[in-house]
PDB file of C-alpha atoms and ligand atoms in Angstrom:
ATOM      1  CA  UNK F   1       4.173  -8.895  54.025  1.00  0.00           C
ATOM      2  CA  UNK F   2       6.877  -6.306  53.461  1.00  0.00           C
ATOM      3  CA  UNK F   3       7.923  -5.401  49.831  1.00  0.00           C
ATOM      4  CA  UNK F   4      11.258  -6.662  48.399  1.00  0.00           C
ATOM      5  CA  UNK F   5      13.074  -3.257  48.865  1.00  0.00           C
ATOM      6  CA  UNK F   6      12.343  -3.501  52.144  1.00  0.00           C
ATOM      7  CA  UNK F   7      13.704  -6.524  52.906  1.00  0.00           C
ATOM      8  CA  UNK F   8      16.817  -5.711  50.733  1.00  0.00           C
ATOM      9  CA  UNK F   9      17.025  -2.469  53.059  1.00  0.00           C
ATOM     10  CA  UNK F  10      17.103  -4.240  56.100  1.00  0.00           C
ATOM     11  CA  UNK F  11      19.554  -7.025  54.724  1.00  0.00           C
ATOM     12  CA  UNK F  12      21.942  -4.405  53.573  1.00  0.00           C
ATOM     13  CA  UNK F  13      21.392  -2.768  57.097  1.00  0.00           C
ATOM     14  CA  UNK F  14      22.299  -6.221  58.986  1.00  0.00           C
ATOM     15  CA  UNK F  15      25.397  -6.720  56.480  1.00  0.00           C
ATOM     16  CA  UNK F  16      26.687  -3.382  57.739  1.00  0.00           C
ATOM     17  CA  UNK F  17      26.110  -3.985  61.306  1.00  0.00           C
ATOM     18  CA  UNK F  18      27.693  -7.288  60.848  1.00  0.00           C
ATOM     19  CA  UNK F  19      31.045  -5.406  59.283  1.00  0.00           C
ATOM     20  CA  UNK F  20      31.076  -2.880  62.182  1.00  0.00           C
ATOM     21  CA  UNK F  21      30.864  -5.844  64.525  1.00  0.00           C
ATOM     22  CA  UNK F  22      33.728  -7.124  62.815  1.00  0.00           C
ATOM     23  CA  UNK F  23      35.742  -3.956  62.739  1.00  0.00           C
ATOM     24  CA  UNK F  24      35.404  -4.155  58.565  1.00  0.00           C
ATOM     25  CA  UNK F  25      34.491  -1.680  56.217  1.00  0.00           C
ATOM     26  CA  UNK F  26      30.883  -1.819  54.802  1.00  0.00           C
ATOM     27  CA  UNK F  27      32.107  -1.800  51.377  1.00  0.00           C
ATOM     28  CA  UNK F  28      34.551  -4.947  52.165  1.00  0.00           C
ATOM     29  CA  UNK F  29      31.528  -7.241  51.589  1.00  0.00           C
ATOM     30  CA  UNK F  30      29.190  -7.087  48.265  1.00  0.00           C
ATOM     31  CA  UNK F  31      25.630  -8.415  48.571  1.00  0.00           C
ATOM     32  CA  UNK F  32      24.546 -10.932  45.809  1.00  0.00           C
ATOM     33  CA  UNK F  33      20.624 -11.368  45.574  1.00  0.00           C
ATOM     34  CA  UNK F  34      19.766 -15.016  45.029  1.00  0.00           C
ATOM     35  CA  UNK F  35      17.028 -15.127  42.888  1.00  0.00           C
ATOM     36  CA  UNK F  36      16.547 -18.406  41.498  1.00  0.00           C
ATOM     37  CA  UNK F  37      13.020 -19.586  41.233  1.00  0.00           C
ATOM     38  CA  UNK F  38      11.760 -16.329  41.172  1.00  0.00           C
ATOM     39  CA  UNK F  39      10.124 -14.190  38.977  1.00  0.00           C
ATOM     40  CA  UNK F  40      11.547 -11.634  36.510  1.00  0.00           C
ATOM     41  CA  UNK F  41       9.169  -9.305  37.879  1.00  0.00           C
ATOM     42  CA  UNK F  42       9.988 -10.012  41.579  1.00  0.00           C
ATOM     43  CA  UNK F  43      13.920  -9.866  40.520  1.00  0.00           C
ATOM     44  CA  UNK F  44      12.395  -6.151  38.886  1.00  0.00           C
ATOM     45  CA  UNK F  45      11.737  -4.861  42.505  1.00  0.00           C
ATOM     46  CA  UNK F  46      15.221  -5.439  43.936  1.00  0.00           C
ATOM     47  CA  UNK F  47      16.965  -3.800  40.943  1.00  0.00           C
ATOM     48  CA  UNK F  48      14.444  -1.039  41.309  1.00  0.00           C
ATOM     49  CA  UNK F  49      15.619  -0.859  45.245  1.00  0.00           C
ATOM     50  CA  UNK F  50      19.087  -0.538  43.757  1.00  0.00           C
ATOM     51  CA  UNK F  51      20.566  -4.098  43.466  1.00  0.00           C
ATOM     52  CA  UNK F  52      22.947  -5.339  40.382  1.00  0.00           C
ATOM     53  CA  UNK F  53      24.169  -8.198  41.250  1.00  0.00           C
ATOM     54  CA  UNK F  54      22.101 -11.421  40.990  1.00  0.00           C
ATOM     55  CA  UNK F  55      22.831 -15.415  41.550  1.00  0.00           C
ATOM     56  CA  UNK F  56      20.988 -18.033  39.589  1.00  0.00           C
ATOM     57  CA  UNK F  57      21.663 -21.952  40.176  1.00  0.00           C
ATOM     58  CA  UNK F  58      20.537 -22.997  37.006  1.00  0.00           C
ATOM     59  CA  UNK F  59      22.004 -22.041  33.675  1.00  0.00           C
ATOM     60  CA  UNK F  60      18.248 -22.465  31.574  1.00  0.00           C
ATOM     61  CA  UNK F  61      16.596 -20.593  34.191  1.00  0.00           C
ATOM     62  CA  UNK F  62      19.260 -17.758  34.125  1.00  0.00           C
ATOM     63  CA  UNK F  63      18.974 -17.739  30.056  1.00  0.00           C
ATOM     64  CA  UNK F  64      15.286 -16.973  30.424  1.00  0.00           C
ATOM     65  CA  UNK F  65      15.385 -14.540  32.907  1.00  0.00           C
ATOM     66  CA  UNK F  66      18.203 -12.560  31.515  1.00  0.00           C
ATOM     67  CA  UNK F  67      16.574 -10.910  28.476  1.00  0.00           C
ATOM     68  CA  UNK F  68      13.357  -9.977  30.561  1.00  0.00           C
ATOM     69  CA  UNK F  69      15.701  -7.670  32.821  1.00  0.00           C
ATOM     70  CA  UNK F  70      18.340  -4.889  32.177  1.00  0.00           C
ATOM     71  CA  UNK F  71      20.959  -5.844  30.601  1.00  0.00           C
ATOM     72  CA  UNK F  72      23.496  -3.727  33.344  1.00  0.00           C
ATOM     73  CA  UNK F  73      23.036  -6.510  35.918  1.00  0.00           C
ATOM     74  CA  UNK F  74      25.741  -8.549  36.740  1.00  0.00           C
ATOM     75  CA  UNK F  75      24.626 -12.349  37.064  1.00  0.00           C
ATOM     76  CA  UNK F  76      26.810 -15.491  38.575  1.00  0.00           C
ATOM     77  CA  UNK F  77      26.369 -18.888  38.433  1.00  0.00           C
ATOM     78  CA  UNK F  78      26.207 -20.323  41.935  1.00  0.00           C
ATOM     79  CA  UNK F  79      24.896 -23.467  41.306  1.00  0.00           C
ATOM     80  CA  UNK F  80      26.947 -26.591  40.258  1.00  0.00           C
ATOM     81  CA  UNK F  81      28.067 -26.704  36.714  1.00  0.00           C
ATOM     82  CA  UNK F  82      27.375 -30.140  34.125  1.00  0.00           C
ATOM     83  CA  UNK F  83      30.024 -30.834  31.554  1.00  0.00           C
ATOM     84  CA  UNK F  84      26.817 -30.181  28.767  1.00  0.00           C
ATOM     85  CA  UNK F  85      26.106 -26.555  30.371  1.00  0.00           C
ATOM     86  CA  UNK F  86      29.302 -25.130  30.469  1.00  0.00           C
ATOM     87  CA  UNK F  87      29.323 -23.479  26.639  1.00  0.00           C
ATOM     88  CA  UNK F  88      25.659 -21.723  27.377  1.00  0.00           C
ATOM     89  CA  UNK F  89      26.842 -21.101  31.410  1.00  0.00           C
ATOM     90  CA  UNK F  90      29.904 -19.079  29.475  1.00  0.00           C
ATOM     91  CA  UNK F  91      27.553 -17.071  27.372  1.00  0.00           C
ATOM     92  CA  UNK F  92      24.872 -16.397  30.198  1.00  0.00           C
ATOM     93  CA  UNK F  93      26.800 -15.786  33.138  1.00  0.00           C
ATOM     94  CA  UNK F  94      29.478 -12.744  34.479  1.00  0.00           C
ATOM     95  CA  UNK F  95      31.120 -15.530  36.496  1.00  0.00           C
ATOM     96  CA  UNK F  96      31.455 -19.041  37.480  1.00  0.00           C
ATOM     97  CA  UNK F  97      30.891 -18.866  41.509  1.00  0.00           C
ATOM     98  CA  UNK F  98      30.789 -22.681  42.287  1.00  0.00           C
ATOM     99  CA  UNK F  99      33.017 -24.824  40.154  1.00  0.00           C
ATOM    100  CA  UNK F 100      33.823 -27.717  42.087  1.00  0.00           C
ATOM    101  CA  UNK F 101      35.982 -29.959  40.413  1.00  0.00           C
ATOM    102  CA  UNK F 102      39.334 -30.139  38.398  1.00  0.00           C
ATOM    103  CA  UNK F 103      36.964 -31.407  35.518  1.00  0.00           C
ATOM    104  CA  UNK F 104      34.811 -28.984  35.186  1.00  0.00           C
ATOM    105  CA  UNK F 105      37.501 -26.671  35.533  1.00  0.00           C
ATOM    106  CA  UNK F 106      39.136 -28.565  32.209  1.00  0.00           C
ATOM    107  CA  UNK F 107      36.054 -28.119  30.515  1.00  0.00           C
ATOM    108  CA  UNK F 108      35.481 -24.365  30.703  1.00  0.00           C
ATOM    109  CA  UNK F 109      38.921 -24.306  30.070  1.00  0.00           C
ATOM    110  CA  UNK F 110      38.596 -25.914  26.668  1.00  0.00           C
ATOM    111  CA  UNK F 111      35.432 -24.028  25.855  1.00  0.00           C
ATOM    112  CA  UNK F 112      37.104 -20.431  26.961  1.00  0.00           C
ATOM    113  CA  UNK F 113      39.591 -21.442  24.872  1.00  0.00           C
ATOM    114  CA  UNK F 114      37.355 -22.020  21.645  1.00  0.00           C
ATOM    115  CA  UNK F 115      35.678 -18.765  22.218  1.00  0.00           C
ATOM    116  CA  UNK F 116      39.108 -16.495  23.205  1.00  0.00           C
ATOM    117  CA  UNK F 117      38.161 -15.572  26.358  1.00  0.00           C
ATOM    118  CA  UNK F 118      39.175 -15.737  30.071  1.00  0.00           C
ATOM    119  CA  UNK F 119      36.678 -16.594  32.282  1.00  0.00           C
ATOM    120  CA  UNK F 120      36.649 -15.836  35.872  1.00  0.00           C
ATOM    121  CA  UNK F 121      35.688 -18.289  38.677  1.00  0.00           C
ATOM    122  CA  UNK F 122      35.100 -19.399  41.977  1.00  0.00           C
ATOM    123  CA  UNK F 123      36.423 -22.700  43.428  1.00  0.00           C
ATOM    124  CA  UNK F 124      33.661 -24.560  45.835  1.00  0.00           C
ATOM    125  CA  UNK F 125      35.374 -26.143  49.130  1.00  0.00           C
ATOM    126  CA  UNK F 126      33.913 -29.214  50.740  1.00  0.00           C
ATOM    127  CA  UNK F 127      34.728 -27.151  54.372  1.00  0.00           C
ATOM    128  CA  UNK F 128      33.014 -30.140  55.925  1.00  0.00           C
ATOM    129  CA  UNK F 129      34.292 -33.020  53.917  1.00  0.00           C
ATOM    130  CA  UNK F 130      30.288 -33.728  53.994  1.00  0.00           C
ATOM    131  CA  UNK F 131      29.537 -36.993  51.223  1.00  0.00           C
ATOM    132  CA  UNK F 132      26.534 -35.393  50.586  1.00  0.00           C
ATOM    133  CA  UNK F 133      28.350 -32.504  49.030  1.00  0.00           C
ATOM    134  CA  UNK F 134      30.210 -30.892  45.724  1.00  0.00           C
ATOM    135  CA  UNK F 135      33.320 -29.162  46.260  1.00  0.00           C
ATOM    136  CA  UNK F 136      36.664 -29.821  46.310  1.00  0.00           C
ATOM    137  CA  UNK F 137      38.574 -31.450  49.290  1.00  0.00           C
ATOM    138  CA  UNK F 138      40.248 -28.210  51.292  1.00  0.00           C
ATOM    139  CA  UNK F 139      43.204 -31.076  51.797  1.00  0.00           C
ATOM    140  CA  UNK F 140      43.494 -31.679  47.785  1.00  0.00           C
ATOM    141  CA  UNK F 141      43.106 -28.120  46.501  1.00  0.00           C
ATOM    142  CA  UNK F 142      46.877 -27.007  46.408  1.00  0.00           C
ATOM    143  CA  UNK F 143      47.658 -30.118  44.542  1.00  0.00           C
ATOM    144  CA  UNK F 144      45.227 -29.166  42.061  1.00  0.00           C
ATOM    145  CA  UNK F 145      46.284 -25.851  41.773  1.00  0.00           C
ATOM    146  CA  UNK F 146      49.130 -27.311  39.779  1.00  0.00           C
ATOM    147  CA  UNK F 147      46.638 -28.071  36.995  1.00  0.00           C
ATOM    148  CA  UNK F 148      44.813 -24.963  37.482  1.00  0.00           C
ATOM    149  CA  UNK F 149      47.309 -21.978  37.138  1.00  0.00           C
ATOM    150  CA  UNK F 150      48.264 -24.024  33.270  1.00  0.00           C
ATOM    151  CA  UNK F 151      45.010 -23.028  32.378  1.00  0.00           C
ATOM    152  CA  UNK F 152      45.208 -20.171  30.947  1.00  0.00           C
ATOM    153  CA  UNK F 153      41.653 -19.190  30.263  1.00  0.00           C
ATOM    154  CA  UNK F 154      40.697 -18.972  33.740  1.00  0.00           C
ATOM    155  CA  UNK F 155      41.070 -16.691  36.340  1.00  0.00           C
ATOM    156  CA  UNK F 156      40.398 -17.925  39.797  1.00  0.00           C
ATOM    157  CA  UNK F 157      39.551 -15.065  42.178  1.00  0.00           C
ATOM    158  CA  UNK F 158      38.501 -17.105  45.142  1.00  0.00           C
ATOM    159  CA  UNK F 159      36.906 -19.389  46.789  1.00  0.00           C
ATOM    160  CA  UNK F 160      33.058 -20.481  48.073  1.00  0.00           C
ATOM    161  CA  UNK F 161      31.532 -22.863  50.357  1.00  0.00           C
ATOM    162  CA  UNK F 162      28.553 -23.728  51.872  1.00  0.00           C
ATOM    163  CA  UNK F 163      28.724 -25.325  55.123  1.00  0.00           C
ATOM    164  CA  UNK F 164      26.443 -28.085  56.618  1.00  0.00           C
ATOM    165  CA  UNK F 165      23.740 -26.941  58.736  1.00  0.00           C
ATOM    166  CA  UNK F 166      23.450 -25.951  62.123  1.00  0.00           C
ATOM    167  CA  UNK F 167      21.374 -24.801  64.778  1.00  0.00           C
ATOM    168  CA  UNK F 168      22.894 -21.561  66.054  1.00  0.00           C
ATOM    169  CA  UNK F 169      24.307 -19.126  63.463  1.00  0.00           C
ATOM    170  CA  UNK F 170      27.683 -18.962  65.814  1.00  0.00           C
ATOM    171  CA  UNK F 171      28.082 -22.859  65.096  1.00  0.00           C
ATOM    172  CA  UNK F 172      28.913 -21.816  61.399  1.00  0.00           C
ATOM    173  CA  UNK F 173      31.629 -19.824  62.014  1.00  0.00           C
ATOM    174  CA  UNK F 174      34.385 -22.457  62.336  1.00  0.00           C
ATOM    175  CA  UNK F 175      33.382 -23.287  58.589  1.00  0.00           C
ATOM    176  CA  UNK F 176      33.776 -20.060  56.998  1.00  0.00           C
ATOM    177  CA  UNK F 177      37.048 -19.466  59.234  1.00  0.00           C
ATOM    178  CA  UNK F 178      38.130 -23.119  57.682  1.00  0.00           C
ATOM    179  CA  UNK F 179      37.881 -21.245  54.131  1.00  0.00           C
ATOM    180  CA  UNK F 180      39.300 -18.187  55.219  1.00  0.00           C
ATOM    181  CA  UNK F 181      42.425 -20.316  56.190  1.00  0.00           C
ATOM    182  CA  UNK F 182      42.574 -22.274  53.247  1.00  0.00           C
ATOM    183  CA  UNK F 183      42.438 -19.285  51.150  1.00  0.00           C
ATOM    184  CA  UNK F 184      45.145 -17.857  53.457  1.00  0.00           C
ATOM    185  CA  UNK F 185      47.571 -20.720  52.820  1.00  0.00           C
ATOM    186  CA  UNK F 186      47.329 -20.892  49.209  1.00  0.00           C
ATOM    187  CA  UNK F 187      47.993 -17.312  48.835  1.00  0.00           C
ATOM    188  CA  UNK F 188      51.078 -17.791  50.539  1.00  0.00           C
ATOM    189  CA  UNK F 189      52.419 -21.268  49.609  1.00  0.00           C
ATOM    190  CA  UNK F 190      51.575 -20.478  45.831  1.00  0.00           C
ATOM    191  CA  UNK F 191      52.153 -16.520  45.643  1.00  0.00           C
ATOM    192  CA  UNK F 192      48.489 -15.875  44.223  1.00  0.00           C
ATOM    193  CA  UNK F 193      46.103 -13.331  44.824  1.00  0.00           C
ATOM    194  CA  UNK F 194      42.192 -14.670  45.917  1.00  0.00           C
ATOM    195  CA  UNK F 195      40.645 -12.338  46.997  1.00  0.00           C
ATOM    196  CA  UNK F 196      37.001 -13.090  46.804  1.00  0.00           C
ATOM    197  CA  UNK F 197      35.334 -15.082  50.009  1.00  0.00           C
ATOM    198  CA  UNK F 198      31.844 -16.103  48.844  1.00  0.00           C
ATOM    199  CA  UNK F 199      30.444 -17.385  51.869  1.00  0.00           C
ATOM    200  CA  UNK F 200      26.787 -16.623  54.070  1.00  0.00           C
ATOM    201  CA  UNK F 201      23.592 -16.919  53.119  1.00  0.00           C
ATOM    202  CA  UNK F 202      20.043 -15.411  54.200  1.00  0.00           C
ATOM    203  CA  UNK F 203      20.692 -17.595  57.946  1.00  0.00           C
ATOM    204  CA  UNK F 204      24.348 -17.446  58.145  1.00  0.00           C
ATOM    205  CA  UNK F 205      25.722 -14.321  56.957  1.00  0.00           C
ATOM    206  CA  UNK F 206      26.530 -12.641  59.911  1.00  0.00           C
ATOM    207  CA  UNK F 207      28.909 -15.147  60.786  1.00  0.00           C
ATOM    208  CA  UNK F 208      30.693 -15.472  57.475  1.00  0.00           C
ATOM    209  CA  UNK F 209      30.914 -11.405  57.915  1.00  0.00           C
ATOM    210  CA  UNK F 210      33.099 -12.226  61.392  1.00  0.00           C
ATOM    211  CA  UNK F 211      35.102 -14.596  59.443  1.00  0.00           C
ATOM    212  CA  UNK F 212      35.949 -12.450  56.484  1.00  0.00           C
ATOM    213  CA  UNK F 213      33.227 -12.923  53.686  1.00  0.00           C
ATOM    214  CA  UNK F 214      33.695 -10.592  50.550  1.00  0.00           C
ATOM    215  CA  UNK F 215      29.964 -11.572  49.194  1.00  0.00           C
ATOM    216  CA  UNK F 216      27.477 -12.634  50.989  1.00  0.00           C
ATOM    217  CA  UNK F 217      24.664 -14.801  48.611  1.00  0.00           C
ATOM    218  CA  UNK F 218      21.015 -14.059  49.966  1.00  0.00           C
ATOM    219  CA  UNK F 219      17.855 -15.191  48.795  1.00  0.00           C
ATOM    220  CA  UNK F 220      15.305 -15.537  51.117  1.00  0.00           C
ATOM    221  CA  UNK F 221      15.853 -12.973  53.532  1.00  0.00           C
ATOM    222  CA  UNK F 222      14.972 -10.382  50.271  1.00  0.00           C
ATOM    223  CA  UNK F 223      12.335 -12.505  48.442  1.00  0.00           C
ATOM    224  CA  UNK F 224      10.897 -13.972  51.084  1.00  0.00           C
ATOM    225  CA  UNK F 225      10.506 -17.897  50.785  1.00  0.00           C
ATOM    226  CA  UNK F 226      10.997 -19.926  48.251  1.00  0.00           C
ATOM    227  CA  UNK F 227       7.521 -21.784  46.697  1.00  0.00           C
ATOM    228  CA  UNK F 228       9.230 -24.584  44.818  1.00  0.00           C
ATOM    229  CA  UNK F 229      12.566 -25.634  46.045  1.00  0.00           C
ATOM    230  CA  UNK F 230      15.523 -25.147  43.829  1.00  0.00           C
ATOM    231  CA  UNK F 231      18.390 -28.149  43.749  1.00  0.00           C
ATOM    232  CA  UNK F 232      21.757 -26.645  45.243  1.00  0.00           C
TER     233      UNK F 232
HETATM  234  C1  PLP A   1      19.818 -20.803  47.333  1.00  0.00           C
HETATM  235  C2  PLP A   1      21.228 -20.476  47.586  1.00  0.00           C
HETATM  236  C3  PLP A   1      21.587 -19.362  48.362  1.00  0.00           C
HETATM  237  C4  PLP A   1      20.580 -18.464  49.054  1.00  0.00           C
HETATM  238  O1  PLP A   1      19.971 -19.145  50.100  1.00  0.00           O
HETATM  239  P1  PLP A   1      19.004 -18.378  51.134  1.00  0.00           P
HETATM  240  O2  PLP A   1      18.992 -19.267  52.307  1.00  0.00           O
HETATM  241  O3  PLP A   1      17.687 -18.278  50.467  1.00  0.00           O
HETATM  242  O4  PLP A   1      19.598 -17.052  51.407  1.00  0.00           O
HETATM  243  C5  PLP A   1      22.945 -19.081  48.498  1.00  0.00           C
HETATM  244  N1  PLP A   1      23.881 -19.855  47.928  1.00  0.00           N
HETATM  245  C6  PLP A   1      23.572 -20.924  47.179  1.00  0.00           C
HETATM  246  C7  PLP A   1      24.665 -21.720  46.572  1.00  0.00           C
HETATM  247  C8  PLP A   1      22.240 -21.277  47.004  1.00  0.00           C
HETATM  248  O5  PLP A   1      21.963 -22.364  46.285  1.00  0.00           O
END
């Protein structure tokens, strides 16, 4: 089996094939390492290889994983937020990377509020309008971002989705460029800036790459595969 910095050797090598395919920059598109349900010590190796910037779907395992590791890392949340998490997701995490409803949204809102400080986020899309799915609808998003840019304790710097699955990589690619759109239009109809894509993961992320990905979230393509599976 190869060692972690291998793997995150060859995944950074693949994400900067994929932006030369794309006629991108390298340095367009960030690499997050997805480490939930694995060990500090496995998380150890890839910031060893180099890597700062982790993703962690739950907020309790984050908060005991944190203080076992250096305390430059840069961790997000990319797992969906509970009203009762939000004032310890605020103190563990560097961002919110899948908020996925106006709710929520008013909740770290209040809480940011409380504790002075602007938090940055991520808005989850439903791409697919899939049932089975958080996120919000990409048809209701501009309405909400009525509500949104009052609060003034967040700062929305993109969006994130994860699209349903498919059998050939080049069958996701109408998702991401679905998000790519939406982002598009809002910028324009609303005069904001969001510039962060957060879409691909470990199967996918060359085709989020073709359709304009900022940050690519990988986890088992570096650790290798997951023993217990983690809830998304
Ligand atoms: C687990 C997870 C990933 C990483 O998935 P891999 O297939 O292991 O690369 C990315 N994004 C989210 C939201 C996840 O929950």
């Amino acid at each position: 089996m190869s060692s972690v910095a291998d793997q995150l050797q060859r995944v950074l090598e693949a994400v900067d094939l994929a932006c030369t395919g794309a006629g991108r920059q390298g340095s367009e598109v960030r690499l997050m390492a997805v480490s939930k349900t694995q060990p500090a010590e496995v998380v150890a190796e890839a910031v060893a290889a180099g890597q700062v910037l982790f993703g962690e779907n739950r907020v309790q395992e984050l908060l005991q994983k944190k203080p076992l590791l250096p305390q430059r890392l840069h961790w997000h949340l990319i797992g969906p937020l509970q009203s009762n998490k939000v004032r310890k997701a605020l103190t563990a995490a560097d961002r919110l990377d899948a908020v996925h409803s106006l709710e929520i949204l008013k909740d770290i809102e209040r809480i940011a509020a409380e504790l002075g400080r602007e938090v940055p986020v991520l808005l989850e899309v439903n791409v697919a309008a899939e049932s089975s799915k958080h996120g919000f609808a990409s048809d209701q998003l501009e309405a909400c971002f009525e509500q949104i840019l009052g609060m003034r304790h967040l700062r929305v710097e993109g969006l994130m989705c994860i699209p349903p699955p498919v059998s050939r990589v080049e069958d996701a690619r109408p998702y991401f460029a679905r998000l790519r759109e939406l982002r598009d239009r809002l910028e324009a109809s609303l005069g904001i800036s969001l510039p962060e894509l957060s879409m691909g993961m470990s199967h996918d992320f060359t085709a989020a790459i073709a359709e304009g990905s900022t940050l690519v979230r990988v986890g088992s393509a570096i650790f290798g595969s997951r023993s217990s599976p983690s809830p998304t």
